[in-house]
């Protein structure tokens, strides 16, 4: 995620992610998915506890199909619990002459990972959907994927990168 100067933020109060409001109910969703996934997997096994009548092969096929679907859906719900870490965010402060890299912890709390002076950056490029910045020695300071076309255009305008 890239933060640009036209986005007003309140850094004094620690609000650093525009989508932070989306993460507030993450614990509730996580608990709901965990309970629902576990219930579906237990039901997939429990459906075999009810005996079918003798000579009822079609009922066995239906039970097999239903239990397979419940097992797969339960596994899908449980596998969604392993969320990837939030992507780091670049904040460009033209007035202060800084480029900041913010990272987020497992609890969603922002922390300042790096701070670089815009005047110290020698090579800033946006090529093949990857934003990268290098210092005077040629060491790469930042390299992040940028997929949104509006973000690419805003980065070009904010950092005077040629199209």
mmCIF file of C-alpha atoms in Angstrom, residues 43 51 58 96 129 158 163:
data_model
loop_
_atom_site.group_PDB
_atom_site.id
_atom_site.type_symbol
_atom_site.label_atom_id
_atom_site.label_comp_id
_atom_site.label_asym_id
_atom_site.label_seq_id
_atom_site.Cartn_x
_atom_site.Cartn_y
_atom_site.Cartn_z
ATOM 1 C CA UNK A 43 -20.294 -32.926 11.051
ATOM 2 C CA UNK A 51 -26.482 -45.950 10.319
ATOM 3 C CA UNK A 58 -27.904 -44.692 -2.736
ATOM 4 C CA UNK A 96 9.012 17.446 5.279
ATOM 5 C CA UNK A 129 4.624 -2.510 -11.381
ATOM 6 C CA UNK A 158 4.512 12.994 -6.277
ATOM 7 C CA UNK A 163 6.249 7.903 -17.535
#
